[in-house]
């Protein structure tokens, strides 16, 4: 039809401008795209488009009330971490891959594959999420499109300059707790073996992206799981120090030890491979020393019952008066103001929070 023809023509014009001249007005000179993978910390609405459960969706009020004024699917009152990273990198807002807006700009600035509830293991919330392997499969389709439309050389340039950021693992470790709140925490054993599976699967997807041309990878590690209001409520731990000692946080720490070791190994093995790990675990504990341990939105102890929005089996929920006094918006997810704080750390802090680079350094490294 005419409209499809017109679409392809405009597409061709955009792409040919790009190919003909790097300094074309269509694109900034040192163009760096942002590809986003992982879970609800990074999801900007992919789960709106799959047959997920409301536990893994946030496309109803009061989600989104702060910044967008409507629920976008982000698990936040407003923006999530990748929204801020895109802003610092002077990129437009990076869209959800499955959203109709996802194809905007032909993925030239990147795209977001993250899915709330997703883990590195296929079994984690299976059937309700886009697991990490499936996310990377979508990415290889995008990569193929780049090659077809831009030619091998330009595609390679785009993919090797791009940044690939990940928030993954929390659900692999947290879900065994969440599915069995009343009976107490029983994790698959032995724990180290389970961590090895998670790390092994993350390693495999990094290598796959590397083979497509990816070189610059940014990770956040896994948070102190027992400090999230949902788990706090379940375990009814009453102090920060108690929350640190719990089993769920212990397995998170095993993961957080293994992740940088694995990445360091890849750096030695894969030519041109560069990475950043942000200590989300430490940053979250640091931040929680000050504002409330309570979620802003929800009910029960710590407002940790995951009822935010009233669509997950419990209709009544409370909403705090000033969302900016809270680290958590709902029982598991940061408020916009906390996400901004984490994004700033990822972008520009050194040493104490990021190893061996921060994201700003990765963005400006060619
Ligand atoms: C692009 O990157 C090159 C190599 O790092 C650098 O010399 C140049 O100044 C950059 N140009 C812009 C416009 O940032
Ligand atoms: C969606 O998921 C539910 C629960 O797993 C299932 O019962 C239903 O058949 C699924 N619907 C579709 C269209 O796949
Ligand atoms: C759930 O609790 C039961 C009873 O304590 C236990 O046998 C089972 O292993 C737990 N499952 C998970 C996934 O923790
Ligand atoms: C990936 O996870 C699966 C379980 O989902 C496990 O059987 C497999 O060994 C893991 N792969 C690696 C490379 O660790
Ligand atoms: C924790 O459990 C105790 C005993 O069941 C209860 O009295 C207390 O209110 C609970 N604390 C919170 C914060 O829910």
Short mmCIF file of N, CA and C in Angstrom, two decimals, residues 44 59 62 77 80-81 100 108 130 150 167 183 189 206-207 222-223 227 246 273 303 342:
data_model
loop_
_atom_site.label_atom_id
_atom_site.label_comp_id
_atom_site.label_asym_id
_atom_site.label_seq_id
_atom_site.Cartn_x
_atom_site.Cartn_y
_atom_site.Cartn_z
N UNK A 44 10.89 -0.30 30.62
CA UNK A 44 10.11 0.93 30.38
C UNK A 44 8.76 0.61 29.74
N UNK A 59 1.14 -0.97 34.47
CA UNK A 59 0.48 -0.07 33.52
C UNK A 59 -0.88 0.39 34.04
N UNK A 62 -1.28 4.15 40.59
CA UNK A 62 -0.63 5.46 40.47
C UNK A 62 0.76 5.40 39.84
N UNK A 77 7.09 5.85 40.23
CA UNK A 77 6.20 7.00 40.11
C UNK A 77 6.54 7.81 38.87
N UNK A 80 12.76 5.71 35.25
CA UNK A 80 13.63 4.66 35.79
C UNK A 80 15.07 4.94 35.34
N UNK A 81 16.00 4.17 35.88
CA UNK A 81 17.43 4.45 35.70
C UNK A 81 17.83 4.70 34.24
N UNK A 100 4.94 0.17 20.12
CA UNK A 100 4.91 0.69 18.75
C UNK A 100 5.93 1.81 18.55
N UNK A 108 18.32 3.59 15.93
CA UNK A 108 19.62 4.23 15.76
C UNK A 108 20.20 4.70 17.09
N UNK A 130 10.00 -11.74 29.34
CA UNK A 130 10.96 -11.98 28.26
C UNK A 130 12.29 -12.24 28.96
N UNK A 150 22.44 -0.60 6.94
CA UNK A 150 23.58 0.32 6.99
C UNK A 150 24.81 -0.23 6.28
N UNK A 167 20.52 -4.92 34.11
CA UNK A 167 20.14 -5.17 35.51
C UNK A 167 19.52 -6.55 35.52
N UNK A 183 6.16 -19.58 53.97
CA UNK A 183 6.88 -20.74 54.49
C UNK A 183 8.35 -20.43 54.80
N UNK A 189 19.55 -25.27 46.37
CA UNK A 189 20.86 -25.53 46.95
C UNK A 189 21.66 -26.48 46.08
N UNK A 206 26.61 -12.17 27.11
CA UNK A 206 27.63 -11.15 26.81
C UNK A 206 28.42 -11.57 25.57
N UNK A 207 28.79 -12.85 25.54
CA UNK A 207 29.57 -13.33 24.40
C UNK A 207 28.77 -13.23 23.10
N UNK A 222 23.36 -7.02 42.12
CA UNK A 222 22.05 -7.35 42.69
C UNK A 222 21.90 -6.67 44.06
N UNK A 223 20.74 -6.10 44.30
CA UNK A 223 20.48 -5.37 45.53
C UNK A 223 20.36 -6.28 46.74
N UNK A 227 16.12 -6.25 52.01
CA UNK A 227 15.80 -4.88 52.40
C UNK A 227 14.61 -4.34 51.62
N UNK A 246 20.30 -11.62 56.30
CA UNK A 246 19.40 -12.67 55.83
C UNK A 246 19.94 -13.43 54.62
N UNK A 273 37.06 -5.66 24.84
CA UNK A 273 35.95 -5.73 25.80
C UNK A 273 36.20 -4.77 26.97
N UNK A 303 4.41 -1.13 54.09
CA UNK A 303 3.63 -1.04 52.84
C UNK A 303 4.21 -2.03 51.82
N UNK A 342 20.71 6.72 41.60
CA UNK A 342 21.48 5.56 41.13
C UNK A 342 22.06 5.83 39.74
#
